[in-house]
Amino acid sequence: MLSPKKRRGLTFAALSAVSMLMLSGCGSQIAVLHPEGPVAQKEFNLIVWSFVLMAFVGIVVFGLFAYMLIKYRASRPGIEKTYDPNIEGNTKLEVTWTVIPVLIVIALAIPTVQTTYALKDPPASAHDPIEVDVTSADWKWIFQYPAQHIETVNYLVIPAGVPVKFMLTSVGPMNTFWVPELGGMEFTMPGADLGLWLEADKPGVYLGRGANFSGKGFAHMQFNVYSKTQTQFNQWVSTVKSKYPALTMNEATYLVKHQGLSPIMTFSSYPAASVAQNQNTQMGM
Ligand SMILES: [Cu+2]
């Protein structure tokens, strides 16, 4: 028969083993660990660098912990002679454990600040960025392409290898626009326009979603981002222009005001007033 203490220890070990298995099993599905564009790649490098520093701290701390446990164990012969519990003031040690954390913070801060500023605007590359105006509503994502003058709901099509500048706002509660494989998230807020740029290296399908709880339909605020070659993207735009209906002002207002889910939708144009409506509608109107 095991003592309660031993049994608790075993339960803890078993639970730890199970959670380790489950966590490692998820590894291949964690999108932020699979960067598919330059923004995500830079952010991924930061994640790796932070992890290396954290692992270093963990290894040193637990290493010292084990060393102390063994060296100063009560059962060690002659321990009374070497152990002096009344030690006070050791300049060398105090300087060491102040300087090392300061160095770690500097080593984390410099690349973080550098990356943050580097990612503020798309690089002056060969490709001019395209713009997509994003509006989060209850509970759907509305995407307007001002240059192409087309609108989609709950899906995005972007050209690969071209920076996409998103202008983000909300007509419902605050939300967060997030396509983890392409880069970090940004808030959508009523009455505010926040910017974010992302780029996909190659054609593919990436999952995007709202990452800030916004009510009943929040869980369904997912959208696919289809990255296509520039030619395919241009073809898609022409198809949308020729084959899909124009968005009427009534429909635009319904999309914004109606609290409910929405299927995937495509419109060959949108009324100018819908832009103002998406940008100016405040919560609780
Ligand atoms: Cu998981």
PDB file of C-alpha atoms and ligand atoms in Angstrom:
ATOM      1  CA  MET A   1       0.000   0.000   0.000  1.00  0.00           C
ATOM      2  CA  LEU A   2       1.405   3.428  -0.953  1.00  0.00           C
ATOM      3  CA  SER A   3       1.403   6.257   1.546  1.00  0.00           C
ATOM      4  CA  PRO A   4      -0.835   9.247   0.605  1.00  0.00           C
ATOM      5  CA  LYS A   5       2.299  11.309   0.071  1.00  0.00           C
ATOM      6  CA  LYS A   6       3.819   8.785  -2.345  1.00  0.00           C
ATOM      7  CA  ARG A   7       0.481   8.411  -4.121  1.00  0.00           C
ATOM      8  CA  ARG A   8       0.229  12.179  -4.565  1.00  0.00           C
ATOM      9  CA  GLY A   9       3.763  12.171  -5.960  1.00  0.00           C
ATOM     10  CA  LEU A  10       2.881   9.458  -8.468  1.00  0.00           C
ATOM     11  CA  THR A  11      -0.328  11.226  -9.531  1.00  0.00           C
ATOM     12  CA  PHE A  12       1.655  14.407 -10.075  1.00  0.00           C
ATOM     13  CA  ALA A  13       4.281  12.561 -12.144  1.00  0.00           C
ATOM     14  CA  ALA A  14       1.593  10.886 -14.253  1.00  0.00           C
ATOM     15  CA  LEU A  15      -0.234  14.172 -14.840  1.00  0.00           C
ATOM     16  CA  SER A  16       3.019  15.863 -15.818  1.00  0.00           C
ATOM     17  CA  ALA A  17       3.832  13.071 -18.266  1.00  0.00           C
ATOM     18  CA  VAL A  18       0.366  13.294 -19.855  1.00  0.00           C
ATOM     19  CA  SER A  19       0.535  17.078 -20.213  1.00  0.00           C
ATOM     20  CA  MET A  20       4.057  16.839 -21.679  1.00  0.00           C
ATOM     21  CA  LEU A  21       2.758  14.371 -24.263  1.00  0.00           C
ATOM     22  CA  MET A  22      -0.224  16.557 -25.102  1.00  0.00           C
ATOM     23  CA  LEU A  23       1.873  19.710 -25.348  1.00  0.00           C
ATOM     24  CA  SER A  24       4.505  18.145 -27.587  1.00  0.00           C
ATOM     25  CA  GLY A  25       1.746  16.570 -29.706  1.00  0.00           C
ATOM     26  CA  CYS A  26       0.498  20.066 -30.489  1.00  0.00           C
ATOM     27  CA  GLY A  27       3.893  21.230 -31.730  1.00  0.00           C
ATOM     28  CA  SER A  28       3.196  20.730 -35.412  1.00  0.00           C
ATOM     29  CA  GLN A  29      -0.082  22.652 -35.166  1.00  0.00           C
ATOM     30  CA  ILE A  30       1.178  25.814 -33.493  1.00  0.00           C
ATOM     31  CA  ALA A  31       0.931  28.314 -36.319  1.00  0.00           C
ATOM     32  CA  VAL A  32       3.277  30.927 -34.817  1.00  0.00           C
ATOM     33  CA  LEU A  33       6.039  28.308 -35.054  1.00  0.00           C
ATOM     34  CA  HIS A  34       5.488  28.018 -38.817  1.00  0.00           C
ATOM     35  CA  PRO A  35       6.258  31.456 -40.221  1.00  0.00           C
ATOM     36  CA  GLU A  36       5.148  31.847 -43.849  1.00  0.00           C
ATOM     37  CA  GLY A  37       6.179  35.436 -44.458  1.00  0.00           C
ATOM     38  CA  PRO A  38       8.831  38.036 -43.583  1.00  0.00           C
ATOM     39  CA  VAL A  39       6.906  39.566 -40.641  1.00  0.00           C
ATOM     40  CA  ALA A  40       6.174  36.181 -39.085  1.00  0.00           C
ATOM     41  CA  GLN A  41       9.789  35.111 -39.707  1.00  0.00           C
ATOM     42  CA  LYS A  42      11.220  38.103 -37.811  1.00  0.00           C
ATOM     43  CA  GLU A  43       8.779  37.541 -34.958  1.00  0.00           C
ATOM     44  CA  PHE A  44       9.621  33.837 -34.929  1.00  0.00           C
ATOM     45  CA  ASN A  45      13.327  34.699 -34.598  1.00  0.00           C
ATOM     46  CA  LEU A  46      12.459  36.817 -31.550  1.00  0.00           C
ATOM     47  CA  ILE A  47      10.474  33.937 -30.039  1.00  0.00           C
ATOM     48  CA  VAL A  48      13.443  31.592 -30.531  1.00  0.00           C
ATOM     49  CA  TRP A  49      15.924  34.079 -29.087  1.00  0.00           C
ATOM     50  CA  SER A  50      13.697  34.715 -26.014  1.00  0.00           C
ATOM     51  CA  PHE A  51      13.313  30.970 -25.587  1.00  0.00           C
ATOM     52  CA  VAL A  52      17.089  30.430 -25.713  1.00  0.00           C
ATOM     53  CA  LEU A  53      17.623  33.065 -23.002  1.00  0.00           C
ATOM     54  CA  MET A  54      14.834  31.616 -20.862  1.00  0.00           C
ATOM     55  CA  ALA A  55      16.240  28.117 -21.279  1.00  0.00           C
ATOM     56  CA  PHE A  56      19.666  29.442 -20.218  1.00  0.00           C
ATOM     57  CA  VAL A  57      18.146  30.971 -17.057  1.00  0.00           C
ATOM     58  CA  GLY A  58      16.220  27.773 -16.335  1.00  0.00           C
ATOM     59  CA  ILE A  59      19.249  25.528 -16.800  1.00  0.00           C
ATOM     60  CA  VAL A  60      21.489  27.704 -14.586  1.00  0.00           C
ATOM     61  CA  VAL A  61      18.859  28.060 -11.832  1.00  0.00           C
ATOM     62  CA  PHE A  62      17.919  24.393 -11.714  1.00  0.00           C
ATOM     63  CA  GLY A  63      21.574  23.379 -12.056  1.00  0.00           C
ATOM     64  CA  LEU A  64      22.529  25.505  -9.048  1.00  0.00           C
ATOM     65  CA  PHE A  65      19.479  24.232  -7.175  1.00  0.00           C
ATOM     66  CA  ALA A  66      20.513  20.599  -7.671  1.00  0.00           C
ATOM     67  CA  TYR A  67      24.132  21.419  -6.816  1.00  0.00           C
ATOM     68  CA  MET A  68      23.127  23.118  -3.547  1.00  0.00           C
ATOM     69  CA  LEU A  69      20.757  20.300  -2.601  1.00  0.00           C
ATOM     70  CA  ILE A  70      23.524  17.735  -2.984  1.00  0.00           C
ATOM     71  CA  LYS A  71      26.392  19.765  -1.596  1.00  0.00           C
ATOM     72  CA  TYR A  72      24.599  21.005   1.519  1.00  0.00           C
ATOM     73  CA  ARG A  73      22.427  17.949   2.269  1.00  0.00           C
ATOM     74  CA  ALA A  74      22.045  17.322   6.008  1.00  0.00           C
ATOM     75  CA  SER A  75      23.250  13.737   5.659  1.00  0.00           C
ATOM     76  CA  ARG A  76      26.598  14.727   4.161  1.00  0.00           C
ATOM     77  CA  PRO A  77      29.480  13.803   6.496  1.00  0.00           C
ATOM     78  CA  GLY A  78      31.168  16.832   8.035  1.00  0.00           C
ATOM     79  CA  ILE A  79      28.494  19.271   6.783  1.00  0.00           C
ATOM     80  CA  GLU A  80      28.420  21.117  10.143  1.00  0.00           C
ATOM     81  CA  LYS A  81      32.012  22.240   9.650  1.00  0.00           C
ATOM     82  CA  THR A  82      31.637  23.741   6.127  1.00  0.00           C
ATOM     83  CA  TYR A  83      28.155  25.212   6.451  1.00  0.00           C
ATOM     84  CA  ASP A  84      28.017  28.701   7.935  1.00  0.00           C
ATOM     85  CA  PRO A  85      24.430  30.016   7.994  1.00  0.00           C
ATOM     86  CA  ASN A  86      25.528  33.466   9.170  1.00  0.00           C
ATOM     87  CA  ILE A  87      27.240  34.543   5.933  1.00  0.00           C
ATOM     88  CA  GLU A  88      26.641  38.225   5.215  1.00  0.00           C
ATOM     89  CA  GLY A  89      27.637  40.427   2.311  1.00  0.00           C
ATOM     90  CA  ASN A  90      29.558  38.987  -0.613  1.00  0.00           C
ATOM     91  CA  THR A  91      30.303  41.776  -3.043  1.00  0.00           C
ATOM     92  CA  LYS A  92      31.499  39.467  -5.808  1.00  0.00           C
ATOM     93  CA  LEU A  93      28.262  37.383  -5.736  1.00  0.00           C
ATOM     94  CA  GLU A  94      25.989  40.406  -5.429  1.00  0.00           C
ATOM     95  CA  VAL A  95      27.604  42.129  -8.403  1.00  0.00           C
ATOM     96  CA  THR A  96      27.349  38.881 -10.405  1.00  0.00           C
ATOM     97  CA  TRP A  97      23.637  38.346  -9.804  1.00  0.00           C
ATOM     98  CA  THR A  98      22.881  41.972 -10.580  1.00  0.00           C
ATOM     99  CA  VAL A  99      24.976  42.227 -13.739  1.00  0.00           C
ATOM    100  CA  ILE A 100      23.792  38.956 -15.341  1.00  0.00           C
ATOM    101  CA  PRO A 101      20.045  39.861 -15.270  1.00  0.00           C
ATOM    102  CA  VAL A 102      20.854  43.343 -16.600  1.00  0.00           C
ATOM    103  CA  LEU A 103      22.784  41.753 -19.492  1.00  0.00           C
ATOM    104  CA  ILE A 104      19.865  39.374 -20.154  1.00  0.00           C
ATOM    105  CA  VAL A 105      17.375  42.255 -20.234  1.00  0.00           C
ATOM    106  CA  ILE A 106      19.641  44.184 -22.637  1.00  0.00           C
ATOM    107  CA  ALA A 107      20.049  41.097 -24.839  1.00  0.00           C
ATOM    108  CA  LEU A 108      16.250  40.779 -24.994  1.00  0.00           C
ATOM    109  CA  ALA A 109      15.475  44.485 -25.347  1.00  0.00           C
ATOM    110  CA  ILE A 110      17.804  45.378 -28.238  1.00  0.00           C
ATOM    111  CA  PRO A 111      16.487  42.835 -30.791  1.00  0.00           C
ATOM    112  CA  THR A 112      12.890  43.371 -29.615  1.00  0.00           C
ATOM    113  CA  VAL A 113      13.025  47.143 -30.134  1.00  0.00           C
ATOM    114  CA  GLN A 114      14.929  46.726 -33.416  1.00  0.00           C
ATOM    115  CA  THR A 115      12.365  44.236 -34.761  1.00  0.00           C
ATOM    116  CA  THR A 116       9.418  46.331 -33.577  1.00  0.00           C
ATOM    117  CA  TYR A 117      10.701  49.395 -35.465  1.00  0.00           C
ATOM    118  CA  ALA A 118      11.791  47.375 -38.497  1.00  0.00           C
ATOM    119  CA  LEU A 119       8.268  45.940 -38.809  1.00  0.00           C
ATOM    120  CA  LYS A 120       6.467  49.261 -38.479  1.00  0.00           C
ATOM    121  CA  ASP A 121       6.364  49.802 -42.236  1.00  0.00           C
ATOM    122  CA  PRO A 122       6.864  47.432 -45.157  1.00  0.00           C
ATOM    123  CA  PRO A 123      10.384  47.535 -46.606  1.00  0.00           C
ATOM    124  CA  ALA A 124      10.880  49.673 -49.685  1.00  0.00           C
ATOM    125  CA  SER A 125      10.873  46.572 -51.867  1.00  0.00           C
ATOM    126  CA  ALA A 126      10.256  46.129 -55.566  1.00  0.00           C
ATOM    127  CA  HIS A 127       6.556  45.624 -54.866  1.00  0.00           C
ATOM    128  CA  ASP A 128       4.227  48.403 -53.881  1.00  0.00           C
ATOM    129  CA  PRO A 129       2.005  47.267 -51.026  1.00  0.00           C
ATOM    130  CA  ILE A 130      -1.692  46.669 -51.647  1.00  0.00           C
ATOM    131  CA  GLU A 131      -4.242  47.955 -49.146  1.00  0.00           C
ATOM    132  CA  VAL A 132      -7.120  46.122 -47.490  1.00  0.00           C
ATOM    133  CA  ASP A 133      -9.494  47.919 -45.140  1.00  0.00           C
ATOM    134  CA  VAL A 134     -10.613  45.504 -42.441  1.00  0.00           C
ATOM    135  CA  THR A 135     -13.774  45.936 -40.370  1.00  0.00           C
ATOM    136  CA  SER A 136     -14.751  43.536 -37.619  1.00  0.00           C
ATOM    137  CA  ALA A 137     -18.502  43.361 -36.973  1.00  0.00           C
ATOM    138  CA  ASP A 138     -20.768  41.094 -34.914  1.00  0.00           C
ATOM    139  CA  TRP A 139     -19.631  38.393 -35.890  1.00  0.00           C
ATOM    140  CA  LYS A 140     -17.940  38.643 -39.233  1.00  0.00           C
ATOM    141  CA  TRP A 141     -14.945  40.161 -40.989  1.00  0.00           C
ATOM    142  CA  ILE A 142     -15.521  42.674 -43.784  1.00  0.00           C
ATOM    143  CA  PHE A 143     -12.651  43.302 -46.205  1.00  0.00           C
ATOM    144  CA  GLN A 144     -12.652  46.233 -48.629  1.00  0.00           C
ATOM    145  CA  TYR A 145      -9.957  46.584 -51.301  1.00  0.00           C
ATOM    146  CA  PRO A 146      -9.909  50.342 -51.999  1.00  0.00           C
ATOM    147  CA  ALA A 147      -7.676  50.175 -55.089  1.00  0.00           C
ATOM    148  CA  GLN A 148      -9.604  47.295 -56.664  1.00  0.00           C
ATOM    149  CA  HIS A 149     -12.894  48.580 -55.219  1.00  0.00           C
ATOM    150  CA  ILE A 150     -14.140  45.092 -54.332  1.00  0.00           C
ATOM    151  CA  GLU A 151     -15.371  43.666 -51.035  1.00  0.00           C
ATOM    152  CA  THR A 152     -15.238  40.227 -49.440  1.00  0.00           C
ATOM    153  CA  VAL A 153     -16.743  38.918 -46.214  1.00  0.00           C
ATOM    154  CA  ASN A 154     -15.034  36.264 -44.114  1.00  0.00           C
ATOM    155  CA  TYR A 155     -12.214  35.513 -46.544  1.00  0.00           C
ATOM    156  CA  LEU A 156      -9.232  37.307 -47.987  1.00  0.00           C
ATOM    157  CA  VAL A 157      -7.275  36.886 -51.182  1.00  0.00           C
ATOM    158  CA  ILE A 158      -3.808  38.418 -51.321  1.00  0.00           C
ATOM    159  CA  PRO A 159      -0.913  38.295 -53.781  1.00  0.00           C
ATOM    160  CA  ALA A 160       2.141  36.351 -52.509  1.00  0.00           C
ATOM    161  CA  GLY A 161       5.402  38.236 -52.176  1.00  0.00           C
ATOM    162  CA  VAL A 162       3.606  41.588 -51.943  1.00  0.00           C
ATOM    163  CA  PRO A 163       3.223  43.506 -48.665  1.00  0.00           C
ATOM    164  CA  VAL A 164      -0.415  43.937 -47.665  1.00  0.00           C
ATOM    165  CA  LYS A 165      -1.256  47.008 -45.600  1.00  0.00           C
ATOM    166  CA  PHE A 166      -4.301  46.418 -43.434  1.00  0.00           C
ATOM    167  CA  MET A 167      -6.255  49.342 -41.993  1.00  0.00           C
ATOM    168  CA  LEU A 168      -8.191  47.944 -39.073  1.00  0.00           C
ATOM    169  CA  THR A 169     -11.371  49.180 -37.454  1.00  0.00           C
ATOM    170  CA  SER A 170     -14.498  47.771 -35.823  1.00  0.00           C
ATOM    171  CA  VAL A 171     -18.217  48.439 -35.848  1.00  0.00           C
ATOM    172  CA  GLY A 172     -18.888  46.061 -32.982  1.00  0.00           C
ATOM    173  CA  PRO A 173     -16.907  45.433 -29.858  1.00  0.00           C
ATOM    174  CA  MET A 174     -13.146  45.558 -29.994  1.00  0.00           C
ATOM    175  CA  ASN A 175     -11.511  42.566 -31.645  1.00  0.00           C
ATOM    176  CA  THR A 176      -8.065  41.455 -32.762  1.00  0.00           C
ATOM    177  CA  PHE A 177      -7.074  40.628 -36.330  1.00  0.00           C
ATOM    178  CA  TRP A 178      -4.678  37.713 -36.381  1.00  0.00           C
ATOM    179  CA  VAL A 179      -3.169  35.533 -39.113  1.00  0.00           C
ATOM    180  CA  PRO A 180      -0.551  33.715 -37.020  1.00  0.00           C
ATOM    181  CA  GLU A 181       1.403  32.177 -39.912  1.00  0.00           C
ATOM    182  CA  LEU A 182       1.870  35.641 -41.434  1.00  0.00           C
ATOM    183  CA  GLY A 183       2.630  37.642 -38.289  1.00  0.00           C
ATOM    184  CA  GLY A 184       1.473  39.255 -35.097  1.00  0.00           C
ATOM    185  CA  MET A 185      -1.977  40.554 -34.292  1.00  0.00           C
ATOM    186  CA  GLU A 186      -3.445  44.047 -34.114  1.00  0.00           C
ATOM    187  CA  PHE A 187      -6.584  45.433 -32.488  1.00  0.00           C
ATOM    188  CA  THR A 188      -9.715  46.546 -34.324  1.00  0.00           C
ATOM    189  CA  MET A 189     -11.481  49.300 -32.401  1.00  0.00           C
ATOM    190  CA  PRO A 190     -14.582  51.379 -33.151  1.00  0.00           C
ATOM    191  CA  GLY A 191     -13.648  54.917 -34.142  1.00  0.00           C
ATOM    192  CA  ALA A 192      -9.977  54.076 -34.670  1.00  0.00           C
ATOM    193  CA  ASP A 193      -7.869  52.992 -37.640  1.00  0.00           C
ATOM    194  CA  LEU A 194      -4.856  50.906 -36.712  1.00  0.00           C
ATOM    195  CA  GLY A 195      -2.365  49.723 -39.289  1.00  0.00           C
ATOM    196  CA  LEU A 196      -0.667  46.364 -39.747  1.00  0.00           C
ATOM    197  CA  TRP A 197       1.234  44.973 -42.694  1.00  0.00           C
ATOM    198  CA  LEU A 198       1.786  41.318 -43.494  1.00  0.00           C
ATOM    199  CA  GLU A 199       3.190  39.410 -46.414  1.00  0.00           C
ATOM    200  CA  ALA A 200       3.016  35.774 -47.516  1.00  0.00           C
ATOM    201  CA  ASP A 201       6.169  34.307 -49.053  1.00  0.00           C
ATOM    202  CA  LYS A 202       4.341  31.938 -51.348  1.00  0.00           C
ATOM    203  CA  PRO A 203       0.869  30.863 -52.436  1.00  0.00           C
ATOM    204  CA  GLY A 204      -1.056  28.979 -49.768  1.00  0.00           C
ATOM    205  CA  VAL A 205      -4.018  29.071 -47.411  1.00  0.00           C
ATOM    206  CA  TYR A 206      -3.594  30.544 -43.968  1.00  0.00           C
ATOM    207  CA  LEU A 207      -6.116  30.635 -41.165  1.00  0.00           C
ATOM    208  CA  GLY A 208      -6.991  34.021 -39.719  1.00  0.00           C
ATOM    209  CA  ARG A 209      -9.177  34.741 -36.744  1.00  0.00           C
ATOM    210  CA  GLY A 210     -10.392  37.184 -34.152  1.00  0.00           C
ATOM    211  CA  ALA A 211      -8.228  36.814 -31.078  1.00  0.00           C
ATOM    212  CA  ASN A 212     -10.123  39.024 -28.657  1.00  0.00           C
ATOM    213  CA  PHE A 213     -13.393  37.780 -27.169  1.00  0.00           C
ATOM    214  CA  SER A 214     -16.235  39.801 -28.678  1.00  0.00           C
ATOM    215  CA  GLY A 215     -19.411  38.004 -27.646  1.00  0.00           C
ATOM    216  CA  LYS A 216     -21.650  35.118 -28.632  1.00  0.00           C
ATOM    217  CA  GLY A 217     -20.420  34.528 -32.203  1.00  0.00           C
ATOM    218  CA  PHE A 218     -16.750  35.124 -31.452  1.00  0.00           C
ATOM    219  CA  ALA A 219     -15.730  31.501 -31.988  1.00  0.00           C
ATOM    220  CA  HIS A 220     -16.949  31.692 -35.598  1.00  0.00           C
ATOM    221  CA  MET A 221     -14.919  34.774 -36.505  1.00  0.00           C
ATOM    222  CA  GLN A 222     -12.447  32.776 -38.564  1.00  0.00           C
ATOM    223  CA  PHE A 223     -11.435  33.455 -42.120  1.00  0.00           C
ATOM    224  CA  ASN A 224      -9.119  31.928 -44.670  1.00  0.00           C
ATOM    225  CA  VAL A 225      -6.391  33.976 -46.281  1.00  0.00           C
ATOM    226  CA  TYR A 226      -5.726  32.698 -49.800  1.00  0.00           C
ATOM    227  CA  SER A 227      -2.317  33.739 -51.001  1.00  0.00           C
ATOM    228  CA  LYS A 228      -2.025  33.566 -54.796  1.00  0.00           C
ATOM    229  CA  THR A 229       0.514  34.504 -57.415  1.00  0.00           C
ATOM    230  CA  GLN A 230       0.183  38.075 -58.726  1.00  0.00           C
ATOM    231  CA  THR A 231      -1.312  36.736 -61.989  1.00  0.00           C
ATOM    232  CA  GLN A 232      -3.853  34.570 -60.163  1.00  0.00           C
ATOM    233  CA  PHE A 233      -4.679  37.499 -57.897  1.00  0.00           C
ATOM    234  CA  ASN A 234      -5.309  39.785 -60.883  1.00  0.00           C
ATOM    235  CA  GLN A 235      -7.481  37.072 -62.457  1.00  0.00           C
ATOM    236  CA  TRP A 236      -9.424  36.720 -59.227  1.00  0.00           C
ATOM    237  CA  VAL A 237     -10.033  40.486 -59.127  1.00  0.00           C
ATOM    238  CA  SER A 238     -11.336  40.470 -62.715  1.00  0.00           C
ATOM    239  CA  THR A 239     -13.582  37.497 -61.966  1.00  0.00           C
ATOM    240  CA  VAL A 240     -14.988  39.274 -58.915  1.00  0.00           C
ATOM    241  CA  LYS A 241     -15.599  42.399 -60.990  1.00  0.00           C
ATOM    242  CA  SER A 242     -17.408  40.536 -63.750  1.00  0.00           C
ATOM    243  CA  LYS A 243     -19.221  37.684 -61.978  1.00  0.00           C
ATOM    244  CA  TYR A 244     -20.313  39.005 -58.580  1.00  0.00           C
ATOM    245  CA  PRO A 245     -23.072  41.440 -57.557  1.00  0.00           C
ATOM    246  CA  ALA A 246     -22.426  44.963 -56.359  1.00  0.00           C
ATOM    247  CA  LEU A 247     -22.948  45.563 -52.650  1.00  0.00           C
ATOM    248  CA  THR A 248     -25.991  47.751 -52.059  1.00  0.00           C
ATOM    249  CA  MET A 249     -26.123  50.248 -49.211  1.00  0.00           C
ATOM    250  CA  ASN A 250     -28.965  48.254 -47.584  1.00  0.00           C
ATOM    251  CA  GLU A 251     -26.872  45.091 -47.593  1.00  0.00           C
ATOM    252  CA  ALA A 252     -23.840  46.968 -46.326  1.00  0.00           C
ATOM    253  CA  THR A 253     -25.859  48.355 -43.413  1.00  0.00           C
ATOM    254  CA  TYR A 254     -27.366  44.950 -42.704  1.00  0.00           C
ATOM    255  CA  LEU A 255     -23.892  43.380 -42.560  1.00  0.00           C
ATOM    256  CA  VAL A 256     -22.763  45.970 -40.045  1.00  0.00           C
ATOM    257  CA  LYS A 257     -25.883  46.180 -37.863  1.00  0.00           C
ATOM    258  CA  HIS A 258     -27.141  42.599 -37.922  1.00  0.00           C
ATOM    259  CA  GLN A 259     -25.857  40.696 -34.917  1.00  0.00           C
ATOM    260  CA  GLY A 260     -25.252  37.320 -36.440  1.00  0.00           C
ATOM    261  CA  LEU A 261     -22.918  35.151 -38.447  1.00  0.00           C
ATOM    262  CA  SER A 262     -22.403  35.616 -42.126  1.00  0.00           C
ATOM    263  CA  PRO A 263     -21.420  33.205 -44.903  1.00  0.00           C
ATOM    264  CA  ILE A 264     -18.496  33.905 -47.213  1.00  0.00           C
ATOM    265  CA  MET A 265     -19.518  36.761 -49.535  1.00  0.00           C
ATOM    266  CA  THR A 266     -18.015  38.509 -52.551  1.00  0.00           C
ATOM    267  CA  PHE A 267     -19.006  41.866 -54.074  1.00  0.00           C
ATOM    268  CA  SER A 268     -17.816  43.469 -57.291  1.00  0.00           C
ATOM    269  CA  SER A 269     -18.072  46.939 -55.738  1.00  0.00           C
ATOM    270  CA  TYR A 270     -19.271  48.718 -52.631  1.00  0.00           C
ATOM    271  CA  PRO A 271     -21.033  52.034 -52.071  1.00  0.00           C
ATOM    272  CA  ALA A 272     -18.783  54.881 -50.923  1.00  0.00           C
ATOM    273  CA  ALA A 273     -21.140  55.526 -48.002  1.00  0.00           C
ATOM    274  CA  SER A 274     -20.405  52.032 -46.630  1.00  0.00           C
ATOM    275  CA  VAL A 275     -16.798  53.055 -46.037  1.00  0.00           C
ATOM    276  CA  ALA A 276     -17.883  55.965 -43.858  1.00  0.00           C
ATOM    277  CA  GLN A 277     -20.414  53.729 -42.143  1.00  0.00           C
ATOM    278  CA  ASN A 278     -17.803  51.095 -41.301  1.00  0.00           C
ATOM    279  CA  GLN A 279     -15.453  53.703 -39.980  1.00  0.00           C
ATOM    280  CA  ASN A 280     -17.841  55.896 -38.044  1.00  0.00           C
ATOM    281  CA  THR A 281     -20.386  53.565 -36.480  1.00  0.00           C
ATOM    282  CA  GLN A 282     -19.814  53.519 -32.772  1.00  0.00           C
ATOM    283  CA  MET A 283     -20.628  50.820 -30.275  1.00  0.00           C
ATOM    284  CA  GLY A 284     -24.161  50.887 -28.958  1.00  0.00           C
ATOM    285  CA  MET A 285     -25.621  52.848 -31.871  1.00  0.00           C
TER     286      MET A 285
HETATM  287 CU    CU B   1      -3.228  22.266 -29.324  1.00  0.00          CU
END
